[in-house]
Amino acid sequence: YSAMRLLNTKTLDFREFFDSGIPKYAILSHRWGSDEATFQDFEKGVQQSRKGYAKIRQCCKLASRHAYHWAWVDTCCIDKKSSAELTEAINSMYNWYGEAEVCYVYLEDVLWKEGTSGQHAASMQLLSKSSWFTRGWTLQELLAPRKVLFHDQNWQLIGTKEDLAHEISEISGIDVQHLLPWPQIYIHEPCTKAPDCRQHNPTSVTSSRRFSKVTSVATRMSWASNRRTSRVEDMAYCLLGIFNVNMPLLYGEGRKAFMRLQHEIIKQSDDDSIFAWRSDDAKVLPGYGVFARRPSDFAGSRYVYLGAPLKTRRRPYTLTNQGLHLPITWRAWGEDKGGEVLKVPLDCGMCGPEGFKTIVLYFTQLPGGIWWRVGPEQLETMEEGSWHNPVSGTQSSPAQDLRTSHQTETGSEKKPGNLQSPAYPLSELGEIMVKADWEFDYFKDWVWPIPFSEDFDMSSIDHDSAGGRIISYVA
């Protein structure tokens, strides 16, 4: 629990509690406005002059009516001028919401009207467009608590999370079973259309509101893919509890925060789906890091589940100062955009109308011996053909029932053109060092002659990220 500052719902005075001494309490979830009542305002006695004070007062009034003597509101119960307190609060927040007796969600941009079916439909439309569903911090506030009550701008009750589970699922892109307060078996749409879909267990929510191992990292990331925060770093910090990790806050680090989050996740998880992302970034680079740059890269990973080809799981991977040390189980040579690449299947796959398909990443080696991911514009799935497993030392096909429209040459052992053929036979290539992050300074001294057509959009190149001077264009 850690230390927690609560508001008395009768007097609106603060009191600090510690660990097992924390009493039952209600908690508020809302969108921050421009004039919130802060902890400093309460200390100075000017809180009532703030527009946001009405929210706090109404939350406490509602909690008192429900027989709760204490409440927690993020705008005033944290001293944000104390970096130590802020760090502790953000690392504890998922637990605080999860242990609350009830969470009141206040939707300032929703006016709820029942009455006729038309009024109800209009109210549901307003609910679906509420900005509350677009913010990063409110994701954990939706998922963690057992009991969530939604209220409109006049504090009229709209319904509970359980009552609105199907509607919230449509709005948020989170399957229903993750929204209910008890474990459920719920078959999602792709599985309904694919009777042969296998290798995953749709039961996912535990009684402690922690997601079990069968809820893949990629799936959880997808829930945040369409959400935003005011500060770049908060897009990582708001996900700490969802992945059950802790890390210090370093405001000013920018997108490095999301990289650090992924590093923390792999320290305690062997879930390969953390690499199951795609990116629309228009970067003219020869390779990419194996970690995603932002949660939005997981927008297409909602139905990624764990499952290894032929049940052959890889050995643990480790992160070093050179990159990610990635052991390989099955692998094969293939082609991507005219070049030869190493294809490595992950221990996870995607569910779709054609069933469960193992996800495959493409890698190429650059000067310095580091391997980079190529072709991140889409997630590829395992093809039939010749795949090599170093455990048996033989050629085999772990994808006989995992079909795509692409085919590889059976029995071939093609080598990428930029590798010395004798040095990298498949029988010896049991591990690679993969570049972890998108560090564009790696290419700062390179000049690449890149042909382009007349309709090539040069404004799409991010020169700042790529080092600015490293690209030359030739007709």
XYZ file of C-alpha atoms in Angstrom:
475
model
C 0.000 0.000 0.000
C 2.699 2.499 1.120
C 1.764 5.860 2.655
C -1.577 7.260 1.557
C -3.105 10.683 2.226
C -6.915 10.522 2.426
C -9.674 13.104 2.727
C -12.250 12.882 5.496
C -15.552 12.830 3.616
C -17.293 14.915 6.310
C -14.700 17.556 7.172
C -12.542 17.411 4.001
C -9.443 17.366 6.208
C -6.380 15.295 5.310
C -4.953 12.399 7.249
C -2.067 10.082 6.379
C -2.291 6.309 6.724
C 0.317 3.608 6.293
C 0.175 0.082 4.898
C -2.277 -2.182 6.764
C -3.666 0.791 8.689
C -5.319 2.262 5.596
C -9.130 2.289 6.105
C -11.821 1.607 3.526
C -12.068 4.461 1.058
C -13.716 5.666 -2.141
C -11.649 6.996 -5.049
C -12.312 9.461 -7.873
C -11.468 9.102 -11.570
C -11.846 12.152 -13.798
C -10.262 14.356 -16.451
C -8.048 17.092 -15.110
C -9.146 20.660 -15.836
C -7.222 23.911 -15.938
C -8.287 25.063 -12.460
C -7.953 22.110 -10.092
C -7.721 22.407 -6.304
C -4.269 21.143 -5.331
C -2.710 20.026 -2.054
C -1.047 23.455 -1.769
C -4.453 25.167 -2.200
C -5.823 23.153 0.725
C -2.790 24.101 2.837
C -3.336 27.786 2.029
C -7.093 27.545 2.577
C -7.947 28.763 -0.930
C -9.234 25.475 -2.327
C -12.829 26.692 -2.550
C -11.815 29.344 -5.072
C -10.830 26.666 -7.551
C -13.302 25.318 -10.097
C -12.144 21.770 -9.448
C -13.109 21.972 -5.772
C -16.736 21.199 -6.637
C -15.644 17.796 -7.953
C -13.834 16.980 -4.735
C -16.730 18.092 -2.561
C -19.261 16.102 -4.583
C -17.074 12.986 -4.525
C -16.818 13.195 -0.731
C -20.545 13.824 -0.423
C -21.302 10.733 -2.513
C -18.808 8.623 -0.575
C -20.298 9.742 2.750
C -23.769 8.839 1.507
C -22.406 5.346 0.775
C -21.014 5.146 4.335
C -17.335 5.664 3.421
C -15.497 7.971 5.821
C -12.471 8.486 3.588
C -11.844 9.354 -0.063
C -8.842 9.815 -2.350
C -8.643 12.371 -5.182
C -5.456 12.667 -7.231
C -5.588 16.444 -7.650
C -5.295 17.195 -3.928
C -4.138 14.035 -2.120
C -0.620 14.123 -3.613
C 1.939 16.827 -2.898
C 3.236 17.106 -6.451
C 5.978 19.513 -5.400
C 7.660 16.569 -3.692
C 9.306 14.434 -6.358
C 9.713 11.575 -3.870
C 6.022 11.607 -2.971
C 4.989 11.858 -6.624
C 7.174 8.883 -7.550
C 5.763 6.801 -4.709
C 2.200 7.763 -5.617
C 2.520 6.931 -9.315
C 4.174 3.593 -8.544
C 1.376 2.814 -6.053
C -1.580 4.202 -7.975
C -2.738 0.978 -9.650
C -2.889 -0.666 -6.227
C -4.690 2.318 -4.730
C -7.404 2.134 -7.376
C -7.517 -1.642 -7.087
C -7.966 -1.617 -3.312
C -10.651 1.101 -3.275
C -14.113 -0.010 -2.202
C -15.632 1.962 -5.054
C -14.365 4.183 -7.877
C -16.530 7.108 -8.960
C -15.940 8.112 -12.577
C -16.950 11.707 -13.283
C -17.567 12.455 -16.964
C -17.728 16.230 -17.323
C -18.441 16.041 -21.077
C -21.435 13.673 -20.842
C -25.062 14.701 -20.182
C -27.041 11.530 -19.572
C -30.729 11.367 -20.491
C -32.831 8.247 -20.299
C -36.452 8.772 -21.331
C -37.097 7.699 -24.911
C -34.976 5.261 -26.890
C -33.737 8.197 -28.947
C -32.526 10.030 -25.865
C -30.818 6.888 -24.617
C -29.081 6.422 -27.980
C -27.924 10.050 -27.947
C -26.601 9.624 -24.415
C -24.713 6.481 -25.419
C -23.199 8.413 -28.317
C -21.971 11.088 -25.910
C -20.559 8.400 -23.641
C -18.626 6.804 -26.515
C -17.058 10.164 -27.377
C -16.079 11.115 -23.838
C -12.469 12.246 -23.576
C -12.151 10.076 -20.448
C -11.710 7.051 -22.725
C -8.829 8.708 -24.603
C -6.507 9.482 -21.698
C -3.599 7.343 -20.564
C -4.102 7.638 -16.807
C -7.757 6.599 -16.909
C -6.867 3.167 -18.338
C -5.702 1.825 -14.967
C -8.610 3.630 -13.327
C -10.956 1.604 -15.520
C -9.214 -1.748 -15.085
C -7.989 -1.845 -11.483
C -11.085 -1.264 -9.293
C -13.626 -4.007 -8.595
C -16.561 -1.591 -8.501
C -16.750 1.394 -10.855
C -19.717 3.775 -11.006
C -19.999 6.141 -13.988
C -21.592 9.584 -13.468
C -22.398 12.380 -15.903
C -21.651 16.092 -15.538
C -24.532 16.474 -13.059
C -23.400 13.443 -11.028
C -26.328 11.402 -12.278
C -25.531 7.703 -12.226
C -25.075 6.247 -15.733
C -24.280 2.679 -14.698
C -21.576 0.379 -13.366
C -18.579 -1.026 -15.218
C -20.248 -4.423 -15.099
C -23.546 -3.089 -16.493
C -21.782 -1.213 -19.299
C -19.098 -3.839 -20.009
C -20.113 -4.486 -23.622
C -20.466 -0.783 -24.430
C -17.120 0.013 -22.776
C -15.505 -2.823 -24.717
C -16.662 -1.278 -27.991
C -15.384 2.144 -26.947
C -12.055 1.107 -25.454
C -11.029 -1.901 -27.553
C -10.717 -4.009 -24.385
C -12.409 -7.410 -24.466
C -15.310 -7.850 -22.053
C -13.625 -10.445 -19.841
C -11.014 -7.878 -18.787
C -13.732 -5.524 -17.524
C -15.639 -7.902 -15.267
C -14.858 -8.332 -11.538
C -14.496 -12.108 -11.743
C -12.768 -14.531 -14.120
C -14.735 -15.118 -17.283
C -14.369 -17.258 -20.374
C -15.282 -15.047 -23.292
C -14.547 -15.988 -26.897
C -13.667 -12.911 -28.937
C -14.851 -12.340 -32.482
C -11.871 -13.731 -34.463
C -12.020 -16.973 -32.457
C -15.758 -17.205 -33.046
C -15.060 -17.092 -36.778
C -12.151 -19.528 -36.498
C -13.051 -22.831 -34.817
C -9.434 -24.015 -35.178
C -8.066 -21.051 -33.227
C -5.927 -22.543 -30.468
C -2.935 -22.183 -28.127
C -4.457 -19.550 -25.875
C -6.732 -19.459 -22.869
C -9.266 -16.600 -22.895
C -9.614 -16.641 -19.094
C -7.574 -13.658 -18.089
C -8.609 -11.619 -15.043
C -7.675 -12.830 -11.586
C -9.514 -12.087 -8.360
C -6.781 -9.612 -7.391
C -7.315 -7.558 -10.573
C -3.874 -8.527 -11.816
C -3.634 -9.833 -15.340
C -2.419 -13.399 -15.575
C 0.347 -14.589 -17.849
C -2.085 -15.548 -20.613
C -2.968 -11.871 -21.108
C -0.078 -11.014 -23.404
C 2.055 -7.913 -23.082
C 1.055 -6.922 -26.623
C -2.654 -7.151 -25.785
C -2.220 -4.931 -22.729
C -0.159 -2.458 -24.752
C -2.917 -2.331 -27.369
C -5.322 -1.017 -24.737
C -3.157 2.109 -24.444
C -2.484 2.473 -28.169
C -5.193 5.087 -28.777
C -4.737 6.966 -25.517
C -2.722 10.101 -24.863
C -1.116 11.986 -21.978
C -0.125 15.634 -21.653
C 3.510 14.706 -21.055
C 5.345 12.173 -23.204
C 6.840 10.394 -20.197
C 3.434 9.794 -18.634
C 2.490 7.478 -21.497
C 4.942 5.046 -19.902
C 4.361 5.904 -16.253
C 0.596 5.381 -16.498
C 1.210 1.734 -17.506
C 3.411 0.708 -14.559
C 0.650 -0.985 -12.606
C -0.847 -2.732 -15.633
C 2.494 -4.536 -16.091
C 3.183 -4.808 -12.354
C 6.556 -3.070 -12.591
C 8.123 -0.189 -10.690
C 10.629 2.398 -11.836
C 11.727 5.941 -10.910
C 10.238 8.945 -12.686
C 12.590 11.048 -14.805
C 10.593 13.886 -16.334
C 12.579 15.305 -19.219
C 13.663 11.916 -20.590
C 10.925 11.999 -23.252
C 10.377 8.758 -25.179
C 13.154 7.044 -23.282
C 10.572 6.481 -20.542
C 8.683 4.004 -22.722
C 11.931 2.238 -23.581
C 12.731 1.959 -19.875
C 9.275 0.518 -19.241
C 9.873 -2.221 -21.818
C 13.279 -2.957 -20.297
C 11.645 -3.384 -16.882
C 8.979 -5.673 -18.318
C 11.466 -8.116 -19.842
C 13.371 -8.314 -16.544
C 10.466 -10.272 -15.099
C 8.695 -11.671 -18.141
C 9.637 -13.972 -21.031
C 6.580 -12.880 -23.018
C 7.768 -12.551 -26.639
C 4.708 -10.503 -27.582
C 6.504 -7.383 -26.330
C 8.199 -7.503 -29.754
C 4.878 -7.968 -31.626
C 4.400 -4.392 -32.809
C 4.314 -2.540 -36.099
C 5.135 1.079 -36.892
C 3.939 3.560 -39.496
C 6.888 5.879 -38.871
C 8.281 6.900 -42.260
C 11.952 6.458 -41.452
C 14.457 5.854 -44.217
C 16.799 3.714 -42.156
C 18.413 0.339 -42.811
C 17.101 -1.108 -39.546
C 15.099 -0.558 -36.405
C 15.386 -1.404 -32.720
C 13.482 -4.441 -31.476
C 11.482 -2.435 -28.913
C 8.549 -0.223 -29.867
C 8.859 3.553 -29.712
C 5.386 4.191 -28.294
C 2.216 2.317 -27.220
C 0.481 3.271 -30.481
C 2.795 0.791 -32.250
C 0.688 -1.959 -30.627
C -2.599 -0.739 -32.138
C -2.914 -3.931 -34.196
C -1.911 -6.319 -31.398
C -5.206 -6.718 -29.558
C -5.485 -10.410 -30.445
C -1.886 -11.494 -29.865
C -1.629 -14.611 -27.709
C 1.236 -16.679 -26.368
C 2.150 -19.954 -28.058
C 5.460 -21.412 -29.287
C 5.966 -23.248 -32.619
C 5.844 -26.989 -31.847
C 5.933 -26.028 -28.122
C 9.657 -25.180 -28.528
C 10.228 -22.147 -26.309
C 13.379 -20.081 -26.595
C 15.964 -19.759 -23.859
C 15.788 -16.549 -21.756
C 16.966 -13.358 -23.429
C 19.049 -10.708 -21.692
C 19.539 -6.979 -22.199
C 23.134 -5.722 -22.320
C 24.854 -2.432 -23.128
C 25.236 -3.690 -26.714
C 21.646 -4.725 -27.254
C 19.262 -7.598 -26.661
C 20.874 -11.028 -26.548
C 18.242 -13.086 -28.392
C 18.532 -16.890 -28.441
C 16.898 -18.480 -31.489
C 14.798 -21.630 -31.679
C 13.372 -21.883 -35.215
C 14.777 -19.692 -37.989
C 15.064 -19.440 -41.755
C 16.389 -17.167 -44.488
C 13.893 -15.134 -46.486
C 13.436 -11.949 -48.499
C 12.080 -8.539 -47.638
C 11.883 -5.710 -50.183
C 14.390 -7.432 -52.424
C 16.966 -8.096 -49.707
C 17.735 -11.288 -47.836
C 16.874 -11.392 -44.137
C 16.928 -13.745 -41.173
C 13.409 -14.762 -40.131
C 12.866 -15.523 -36.445
C 9.459 -16.689 -35.123
C 8.277 -15.405 -31.755
C 6.669 -17.504 -29.049
C 3.330 -15.824 -29.744
C 0.826 -15.451 -32.534
C -2.226 -13.599 -33.767
C -5.794 -14.810 -33.811
C -7.825 -14.103 -36.906
C -10.483 -15.583 -39.185
C -7.976 -18.165 -40.447
C -6.913 -19.292 -36.970
C -3.778 -18.860 -34.888
C -0.645 -17.761 -36.791
C 2.829 -17.501 -35.270
C 4.396 -14.027 -35.606
C 7.776 -13.748 -37.339
C 10.297 -10.888 -37.148
C 12.825 -10.088 -39.908
C 16.414 -9.138 -39.053
C 19.438 -7.988 -41.017
C 23.015 -7.503 -39.841
C 24.749 -4.138 -40.117
C 28.419 -3.169 -39.666
C 29.509 -3.782 -36.108
C 27.878 -7.200 -35.889
C 24.578 -5.930 -34.493
C 21.326 -7.201 -35.976
C 18.453 -4.828 -36.646
C 14.787 -5.414 -37.235
C 13.604 -4.706 -40.788
C 10.126 -4.389 -42.243
C 8.311 -3.140 -39.114
C 5.476 -1.713 -41.211
C 3.518 -4.912 -40.680
C 3.463 -8.033 -38.526
C 4.401 -11.090 -40.577
C 3.234 -14.606 -39.733
C 5.032 -17.918 -40.106
C 5.110 -19.477 -43.544
C 5.427 -23.064 -44.589
C 8.880 -24.081 -45.678
C 12.291 -24.960 -44.298
C 12.919 -23.910 -40.715
C 15.966 -24.938 -38.724
C 16.062 -25.862 -35.032
C 19.538 -25.945 -33.395
C 18.312 -28.371 -30.721
C 17.880 -31.204 -33.242
C 20.321 -29.858 -35.843
C 17.910 -30.771 -38.603
C 15.607 -29.030 -41.022
C 11.922 -29.094 -40.154
C 8.690 -27.182 -40.640
C 6.959 -26.073 -37.431
C 4.304 -24.282 -39.466
C 2.568 -27.046 -41.369
C -0.848 -25.881 -40.206
C 0.007 -22.166 -40.063
C -0.567 -21.014 -43.607
C -0.107 -17.655 -45.283
C -0.111 -16.591 -48.897
C 3.705 -16.570 -49.010
C 5.914 -19.603 -49.620
C 9.619 -20.245 -49.086
C 11.880 -22.708 -50.852
C 11.671 -26.052 -49.071
C 15.059 -27.400 -48.054
C 16.948 -24.206 -48.832
C 19.494 -22.577 -46.526
C 19.918 -19.194 -48.164
C 22.403 -16.766 -46.634
C 21.987 -12.966 -46.633
C 24.273 -11.269 -49.110
C 25.882 -9.038 -46.440
C 27.084 -12.078 -44.421
C 30.059 -14.285 -45.076
C 28.453 -17.593 -46.039
C 30.804 -19.917 -44.088
C 30.444 -17.849 -40.910
C 26.689 -18.098 -40.523
C 25.333 -21.526 -41.453
C 21.901 -22.109 -39.939
C 23.202 -25.021 -37.882
C 25.470 -22.637 -35.936
C 23.294 -19.513 -35.771
C 21.704 -20.161 -32.369
C 21.667 -16.595 -31.034
C 22.006 -13.020 -32.250
C 22.665 -9.636 -30.650
C 19.766 -7.371 -31.623
C 19.746 -3.592 -31.366
C 17.272 -2.800 -28.602
C 16.324 0.873 -28.981
C 15.825 3.259 -31.875
C 19.109 5.138 -31.498
C 19.459 7.112 -34.701
C 22.873 8.480 -33.734
C 24.188 5.054 -34.731
C 23.842 6.191 -38.344
C 25.102 9.779 -37.930
C 28.206 9.261 -40.069
C 26.434 7.312 -42.812
C 25.421 8.682 -46.198
C 22.914 6.587 -48.086
C 22.135 7.149 -51.769
C 18.403 6.467 -51.894
C 16.514 6.552 -55.204
C 13.058 8.038 -55.083
C 10.192 8.604 -57.474
C 8.721 11.960 -58.417
C 5.836 11.485 -56.015
C 8.131 10.725 -53.048
C 7.154 12.846 -50.050
C 10.462 14.236 -48.757
C 8.627 16.003 -45.921
C 7.844 12.590 -44.461
C 11.493 12.083 -43.492
C 12.137 12.917 -39.844
C 15.552 14.578 -40.224
C 15.832 15.424 -36.532
C 15.409 11.817 -35.462
C 17.683 10.518 -38.184
C 20.548 12.880 -37.440
C 19.627 15.412 -40.141
C 22.684 15.094 -42.373
C 22.869 11.392 -43.023
C 20.586 11.057 -46.029
C 21.313 12.063 -49.603
C 18.802 11.682 -52.392
C 19.676 10.688 -55.941
C 17.298 10.443 -58.861
